[in-house]
């Protein structure tokens, strides 16, 4: 028996006995200790009886245990849900009965909160039962950077104190884990490309470790500390990794690339990976694994199935065998750039305890009405896996401003249940994922003072956790709950707290509506808050339009180009329209500002944070107005494409002028308040402009570009007043480069009308843009392209660019095999993180050639320095259009080859 007493000077004191089982887990103990401390603070003399024997006491008694610990007549339901608990308190006795140790933890913490809120401590009579709806409720931390490390590429970040000093801060880890427990999260995902080389040492590959011995020991210590402290709080640590990535020293030893999407599986990489996983499972048996099959390997195809079933699962089993464990821990399969249903079908006979995960709205937050083939994928996975997890991922359209609309988040959680059939949540930070643990807010000019994300974005974490626990809650009750929290935060009454809530909820509709109706992509290659250029609005296919954004991650509606065409043809509009959204976001912005401005002069607490929130609301209003005016201008410009009436352009001009004025205001609002708009500052970011060496990450850098766009448009309109439209084309002076091909059987052909790009078949070039005339393409075997990867080996004595033509096609249906499709997929950062390793992700010339009965052809360029090179291209038909000399910056444009006259591009109006 163990007894504790509070100091004797308390005026109010009551004896209480807590009866618990003899053997309890760390999280059981953590809950009991937390309850005891709360009771102490309320003046109770607390005695803890760990005999596990239920007997009579003269003092008030509280029994605490799992259902199996209670007498038969007290056990209640034997099939209670996981993490459930039931509390019953009367004058002389009571109990906390739970389904498991996590239920004990949550039950004791719930009673502790009741005791704290009750002026007399334990209530005379109290009953409460509860359990979460989501089986897994977790957050994510990226052990990643805003930039690439020297000599490395995307996701390759060893765990070191130099790169990640916060990783070794135990005090901050405890603070973060306490936040997770407070919000009843039960899982934490650590994201990294190849963590094994920082955490395990392999006898067969000792040289593969990426850190020195001292750092390796620090990594072991902090990883064990995190997992131990997390377990106390009912939190399961899950380590994520990408496939196929190997450590840099391993790659150098074997003369391999650390990652190569189009590389076939080779035995030594499979052996190294399998042994890495086995060693990790053996060393950290309580840590889960989140597996991303695609992105750094082939993606949809047979390789991802083989890799999962022949390398990853065997690696986990090897580790379990060494531990002497037969029970399978969960493996989480991420359905990104892989045919997850097919992988599950192949894997389940080998390993039963598989969970699945898929992105909720891509790498953004766009809707609580998901639909289409993406919803079909989620529903399919929900049926085959015991736990299907919704990944609220990256949130590229919410950066960097605060976001925390309880209404939008609640409806999204409901959609996860009712549309997707999911029972798990995986939550990314609301902003600045790549810059963890810091937010983008500028507090001083030096950067020495930084806000931390868990402090700034407390509302984000709390709202998702609340609705992951229970999604269907009464709206009036929720208004009261949130307004009370805001009132407490700012020292105001509940009416003022409700005004803050209303402001957040109006603001919460702006970014989702803007992206889903005007955006190019749901991915993190677009930074919504930096705006978009007119060419991106009127010619989105040129920029790699990701149509899934409109087809599945938005309510039914129309894109700008669809709306303009229907309007010209007097066709009925369908669903949510661009014009509708323009008016709606303006109204949301106006109301958000009106609600938040009501509190000026009333705030008593956290005044600086209130002003930051208020500034964010004004930023959102300026952003909404910028997009609304620009969208209206875009529709008039698109109308000109059909009407050839300059009056349409003249009407668009003042709208575009007003749009720039709103952006100028946004620039003023952010100049001294934010370090950047987006935390991804690499060349992967493309929309509105490519990120280069950390540039083009602020509104101040973009404003001159929007001003120049406006000025160019103004000049073109003036020119058109003087003379009718001419056939305006932008030309690059391209010159063929001489290279030595590794395959001497390949033959060149001239890029002219009538030429044949394949050695077999009857495909002939009907038309080609003048830029390409006279260049030398490489003839390939068409049928062989369908079955095998195309590898081009060459030697060059000068810097060159290789031109590759891709046939334009929509995104493949999820669940379809890549090999069943005729055309090779173009470089696509939505699925392939290495899709810009050679600068190839942007379209160089859109609609560059025409081949009869083939889709439109877009040209991409791959850059190479002097030396020997090998480039592997994906399966499927493509065109190798030869090498050109590296002659500085090329102008990207749309050549309009094969495009009907009324669908011609009019990008020249703006560039």
GROMACS .gro file of N, CA and C in nm, residues 511-603:
model
  279
  511UNK      N    1  -0.962   3.038  -4.865
  511UNK     CA    2  -0.856   2.961  -4.932
  511UNK      C    3  -0.909   2.834  -4.999
  512UNK      N    4  -0.995   2.755  -4.932
  512UNK     CA    5  -1.049   2.638  -5.001
  512UNK      C    6  -1.123   2.672  -5.131
  513UNK      N    7  -1.205   2.774  -5.129
  513UNK     CA    8  -1.282   2.809  -5.249
  513UNK      C    9  -1.191   2.861  -5.360
  514UNK      N   10  -1.092   2.942  -5.324
  514UNK     CA   11  -1.001   2.996  -5.425
  514UNK      C   12  -0.927   2.886  -5.498
  515UNK      N   13  -0.871   2.792  -5.423
  515UNK     CA   14  -0.790   2.689  -5.487
  515UNK      C   15  -0.876   2.595  -5.572
  516UNK      N   16  -0.990   2.554  -5.518
  516UNK     CA   17  -1.070   2.454  -5.590
  516UNK      C   18  -1.138   2.511  -5.714
  517UNK      N   19  -1.142   2.644  -5.729
  517UNK     CA   20  -1.208   2.701  -5.846
  517UNK      C   21  -1.111   2.768  -5.942
  518UNK      N   22  -0.992   2.807  -5.896
  518UNK     CA   23  -0.896   2.877  -5.983
  518UNK      C   24  -0.761   2.808  -5.992
  519UNK      N   25  -0.733   2.709  -5.905
  519UNK     CA   26  -0.598   2.658  -5.889
  519UNK      C   27  -0.550   2.570  -6.004
  520UNK      N   28  -0.419   2.552  -6.009
  520UNK     CA   29  -0.355   2.460  -6.103
  520UNK      C   30  -0.345   2.321  -6.042
  521UNK      N   31  -0.322   2.316  -5.911
  521UNK     CA   32  -0.294   2.188  -5.848
  521UNK      C   33  -0.331   2.192  -5.701
  522UNK      N   34  -0.358   2.073  -5.645
  522UNK     CA   35  -0.376   2.061  -5.501
  522UNK      C   36  -0.244   2.035  -5.431
  523UNK      N   37  -0.134   2.037  -5.505
  523UNK     CA   38  -0.003   2.001  -5.450
  523UNK      C   39   0.075   2.119  -5.399
  524UNK      N   40   0.188   2.089  -5.336
  524UNK     CA   41   0.267   2.197  -5.277
  524UNK      C   42   0.357   2.266  -5.378
  525UNK      N   43   0.341   2.235  -5.508
  525UNK     CA   44   0.411   2.316  -5.608
  525UNK      C   45   0.338   2.448  -5.635
  526UNK      N   46   0.220   2.465  -5.575
  526UNK     CA   47   0.149   2.592  -5.586
  526UNK      C   48   0.135   2.655  -5.449
  527UNK      N   49   0.174   2.782  -5.439
  527UNK     CA   50   0.155   2.859  -5.317
  527UNK      C   51   0.042   2.957  -5.341
  528UNK      N   52  -0.076   2.925  -5.294
  528UNK     CA   53  -0.196   3.003  -5.324
  528UNK      C   54  -0.183   3.148  -5.281
  529UNK      N   55  -0.126   3.171  -5.163
  529UNK     CA   56  -0.125   3.306  -5.108
  529UNK      C   57  -0.034   3.401  -5.185
  530UNK      N   58   0.053   3.349  -5.274
  530UNK     CA   59   0.138   3.435  -5.356
  530UNK      C   60   0.068   3.477  -5.485
  531UNK      N   61  -0.054   3.426  -5.507
  531UNK     CA   62  -0.130   3.467  -5.625
  531UNK      C   63  -0.104   3.378  -5.745
  532UNK      N   64  -0.159   3.419  -5.861
  532UNK     CA   65  -0.141   3.348  -5.987
  532UNK      C   66  -0.131   3.449  -6.100
  533UNK      N   67  -0.057   3.413  -6.203
  533UNK     CA   68  -0.048   3.497  -6.322
  533UNK      C   69  -0.169   3.471  -6.412
  534UNK      N   70  -0.197   3.568  -6.498
  534UNK     CA   71  -0.312   3.555  -6.586
  534UNK      C   72  -0.299   3.435  -6.679
  535UNK      N   73  -0.180   3.406  -6.729
  535UNK     CA   74  -0.165   3.291  -6.817
  535UNK      C   75  -0.200   3.161  -6.746
  536UNK      N   76  -0.180   3.157  -6.615
  536UNK     CA   77  -0.214   3.037  -6.539
  536UNK      C   78  -0.364   3.023  -6.522
  537UNK      N   79  -0.433   3.136  -6.520
  537UNK     CA   80  -0.579   3.132  -6.510
  537UNK      C   81  -0.644   3.101  -6.644
  538UNK      N   82  -0.590   3.154  -6.753
  538UNK     CA   83  -0.657   3.138  -6.883
  538UNK      C   84  -0.604   3.020  -6.963
  539UNK      N   85  -0.488   2.966  -6.926
  539UNK     CA   86  -0.429   2.854  -6.999
  539UNK      C   87  -0.368   2.754  -6.901
  540UNK      N   88  -0.449   2.697  -6.812
  540UNK     CA   89  -0.394   2.616  -6.702
  540UNK      C   90  -0.325   2.487  -6.748
  541UNK      N   91  -0.365   2.432  -6.861
  541UNK     CA   92  -0.302   2.307  -6.906
  541UNK      C   93  -0.154   2.326  -6.936
  542UNK      N   94  -0.118   2.446  -6.974
  542UNK     CA   95   0.023   2.475  -7.001
  542UNK      C   96   0.110   2.456  -6.876
  543UNK      N   97   0.047   2.467  -6.760
  543UNK     CA   98   0.122   2.461  -6.635
  543UNK      C   99   0.102   2.328  -6.561
  544UNK      N  100   0.057   2.227  -6.633
  544UNK     CA  101   0.040   2.096  -6.570
  544UNK      C  102  -0.083   2.089  -6.482
  545UNK      N  103  -0.197   2.129  -6.536
  545UNK     CA  104  -0.322   2.128  -6.460
  545UNK      C  105  -0.349   1.990  -6.402
  546UNK      N  106  -0.378   1.985  -6.274
  546UNK     CA  107  -0.410   1.860  -6.203
  546UNK      C  108  -0.562   1.854  -6.191
  547UNK      N  109  -0.626   1.786  -6.285
  547UNK     CA  110  -0.772   1.793  -6.295
  547UNK      C  111  -0.843   1.725  -6.179
  548UNK      N  112  -0.774   1.638  -6.107
  548UNK     CA  113  -0.836   1.575  -5.991
  548UNK      C  114  -0.885   1.679  -5.891
  549UNK      N  115  -0.815   1.792  -5.885
  549UNK     CA  116  -0.855   1.901  -5.796
  549UNK      C  117  -0.999   1.942  -5.822
  550UNK      N  118  -1.038   1.947  -5.949
  550UNK     CA  119  -1.173   1.990  -5.985
  550UNK      C  120  -1.272   1.874  -5.985
  551UNK      N  121  -1.224   1.755  -6.017
  551UNK     CA  122  -1.314   1.641  -6.035
  551UNK      C  123  -1.349   1.570  -5.905
  552UNK      N  124  -1.262   1.579  -5.805
  552UNK     CA  125  -1.284   1.504  -5.681
  552UNK      C  126  -1.274   1.587  -5.555
  553UNK      N  127  -1.195   1.693  -5.557
  553UNK     CA  128  -1.166   1.768  -5.436
  553UNK      C  129  -1.237   1.904  -5.434
  554UNK      N  130  -1.350   1.908  -5.503
  554UNK     CA  131  -1.432   2.029  -5.507
  554UNK      C  132  -1.575   1.986  -5.534
  555UNK      N  133  -1.671   2.065  -5.491
  555UNK     CA  134  -1.808   2.034  -5.533
  555UNK      C  135  -1.820   2.047  -5.684
  556UNK      N  136  -1.922   1.990  -5.742
  556UNK     CA  137  -1.941   1.998  -5.886
  556UNK      C  138  -1.943   2.145  -5.928
  557UNK      N  139  -1.873   2.175  -6.035
  557UNK     CA  140  -1.866   2.314  -6.079
  557UNK      C  141  -1.781   2.328  -6.203
  558UNK      N  142  -1.738   2.450  -6.232
  558UNK     CA  143  -1.669   2.479  -6.356
  558UNK      C  144  -1.538   2.552  -6.332
  559UNK      N  145  -1.440   2.521  -6.417
  559UNK     CA  146  -1.317   2.597  -6.422
  559UNK      C  147  -1.340   2.726  -6.499
  560UNK      N  148  -1.246   2.819  -6.490
  560UNK     CA  149  -1.257   2.946  -6.563
  560UNK      C  150  -1.272   2.923  -6.713
  561UNK      N  151  -1.189   2.833  -6.768
  561UNK     CA  152  -1.193   2.813  -6.913
  561UNK      C  153  -1.325   2.747  -6.955
  562UNK      N  154  -1.380   2.662  -6.870
  562UNK     CA  155  -1.509   2.601  -6.901
  562UNK      C  156  -1.622   2.704  -6.894
  563UNK      N  157  -1.616   2.785  -6.791
  563UNK     CA  158  -1.720   2.887  -6.773
  563UNK      C  159  -1.725   2.983  -6.892
  564UNK      N  160  -1.606   3.029  -6.935
  564UNK     CA  161  -1.602   3.125  -7.045
  564UNK      C  162  -1.656   3.065  -7.174
  565UNK      N  163  -1.621   2.941  -7.200
  565UNK     CA  164  -1.668   2.876  -7.323
  565UNK      C  165  -1.819   2.855  -7.320
  566UNK      N  166  -1.872   2.811  -7.205
  566UNK     CA  167  -2.017   2.794  -7.193
  566UNK      C  168  -2.090   2.928  -7.207
  567UNK      N  169  -2.033   3.030  -7.146
  567UNK     CA  170  -2.097   3.162  -7.155
  567UNK      C  171  -2.104   3.208  -7.300
  568UNK      N  172  -1.998   3.187  -7.376
  568UNK     CA  173  -1.996   3.228  -7.516
  568UNK      C  174  -2.098   3.149  -7.598
  569UNK      N  175  -2.113   3.020  -7.566
  569UNK     CA  176  -2.204   2.933  -7.640
  569UNK      C  177  -2.347   2.935  -7.584
  570UNK      N  178  -2.370   3.022  -7.485
  570UNK     CA  179  -2.503   3.033  -7.422
  570UNK      C  180  -2.550   2.899  -7.365
  571UNK      N  181  -2.457   2.825  -7.307
  571UNK     CA  182  -2.490   2.698  -7.244
  571UNK      C  183  -2.515   2.720  -7.094
  572UNK      N  184  -2.598   2.634  -7.038
  572UNK     CA  185  -2.628   2.645  -6.895
  572UNK      C  186  -2.505   2.610  -6.812
  573UNK      N  187  -2.485   2.684  -6.704
  573UNK     CA  188  -2.374   2.658  -6.614
  573UNK      C  189  -2.415   2.552  -6.512
  574UNK      N  190  -2.312   2.483  -6.460
  574UNK     CA  191  -2.336   2.371  -6.369
  574UNK      C  192  -2.260   2.393  -6.239
  575UNK      N  193  -2.330   2.382  -6.127
  575UNK     CA  194  -2.264   2.381  -5.997
  575UNK      C  195  -2.198   2.512  -5.960
  576UNK      N  196  -2.091   2.501  -5.884
  576UNK     CA  197  -2.017   2.616  -5.834
  576UNK      C  198  -1.938   2.680  -5.948
  577UNK      N  199  -1.959   2.808  -5.972
  577UNK     CA  200  -1.894   2.874  -6.085
  577UNK      C  201  -1.786   2.971  -6.037
  578UNK      N  202  -1.693   3.006  -6.126
  578UNK     CA  203  -1.587   3.101  -6.088
  578UNK      C  204  -1.641   3.239  -6.050
  579UNK      N  205  -1.743   3.284  -6.119
  579UNK     CA  206  -1.802   3.414  -6.087
  579UNK      C  207  -1.870   3.410  -5.950
  580UNK      N  208  -1.940   3.302  -5.923
  580UNK     CA  209  -2.003   3.283  -5.792
  580UNK      C  210  -1.899   3.288  -5.681
  581UNK      N  211  -1.789   3.217  -5.699
  581UNK     CA  212  -1.685   3.212  -5.597
  581UNK      C  213  -1.619   3.348  -5.580
  582UNK      N  214  -1.603   3.422  -5.688
  582UNK     CA  215  -1.544   3.557  -5.677
  582UNK      C  216  -1.626   3.643  -5.582
  583UNK      N  217  -1.757   3.639  -5.598
  583UNK     CA  218  -1.844   3.718  -5.509
  583UNK      C  219  -1.844   3.664  -5.367
  584UNK      N  220  -1.842   3.531  -5.356
  584UNK     CA  221  -1.849   3.470  -5.222
  584UNK      C  222  -1.723   3.499  -5.141
  585UNK      N  223  -1.606   3.488  -5.202
  585UNK     CA  224  -1.483   3.511  -5.124
  585UNK      C  225  -1.470   3.658  -5.086
  586UNK      N  226  -1.517   3.746  -5.172
  586UNK     CA  227  -1.517   3.888  -5.133
  586UNK      C  228  -1.605   3.909  -5.011
  587UNK      N  229  -1.721   3.844  -5.009
  587UNK     CA  230  -1.812   3.858  -4.894
  587UNK      C  231  -1.752   3.795  -4.769
  588UNK      N  232  -1.690   3.678  -4.784
  588UNK     CA  233  -1.625   3.614  -4.668
  588UNK      C  234  -1.516   3.705  -4.610
  589UNK      N  235  -1.435   3.763  -4.698
  589UNK     CA  236  -1.328   3.850  -4.650
  589UNK      C  237  -1.381   3.973  -4.580
  590UNK      N  238  -1.485   4.032  -4.636
  590UNK     CA  239  -1.545   4.152  -4.575
  590UNK      C  240  -1.602   4.120  -4.437
  591UNK      N  241  -1.674   4.008  -4.426
  591UNK     CA  242  -1.735   3.972  -4.298
  591UNK      C  243  -1.628   3.932  -4.195
  592UNK      N  244  -1.524   3.862  -4.239
  592UNK     CA  245  -1.418   3.822  -4.146
  592UNK      C  246  -1.355   3.944  -4.082
  593UNK      N  247  -1.330   4.046  -4.163
  593UNK     CA  248  -1.271   4.170  -4.111
  593UNK      C  249  -1.369   4.244  -4.021
  594UNK      N  250  -1.495   4.248  -4.060
  594UNK     CA  251  -1.594   4.316  -3.977
  594UNK      C  252  -1.606   4.252  -3.840
  595UNK      N  253  -1.609   4.121  -3.835
  595UNK     CA  254  -1.622   4.052  -3.706
  595UNK      C  255  -1.500   4.075  -3.618
  596UNK      N  256  -1.381   4.062  -3.674
  596UNK     CA  257  -1.261   4.074  -3.591
  596UNK      C  258  -1.239   4.218  -3.546
  597UNK      N  259  -1.278   4.313  -3.630
  597UNK     CA  260  -1.258   4.455  -3.594
  597UNK      C  261  -1.352   4.498  -3.481
  598UNK      N  262  -1.456   4.421  -3.456
  598UNK     CA  263  -1.546   4.453  -3.345
  598UNK      C  264  -1.474   4.449  -3.210
  599UNK      N  265  -1.362   4.376  -3.204
  599UNK     CA  266  -1.293   4.358  -3.075
  599UNK      C  267  -1.188   4.464  -3.049
  600UNK      N  268  -1.165   4.552  -3.144
  600UNK     CA  269  -1.063   4.654  -3.123
  600UNK      C  270  -1.095   4.737  -2.999
  601UNK      N  271  -0.995   4.749  -2.912
  601UNK     CA  272  -1.010   4.825  -2.788
  601UNK      C  273  -1.071   4.745  -2.675
  602UNK      N  274  -1.115   4.621  -2.700
  602UNK     CA  275  -1.178   4.538  -2.596
  602UNK      C  276  -1.085   4.429  -2.543
  603UNK      N  277  -0.983   4.395  -2.616
  603UNK     CA  278  -0.897   4.282  -2.580
  603UNK      C  279  -0.812   4.316  -2.459
   0.00000   0.00000   0.00000
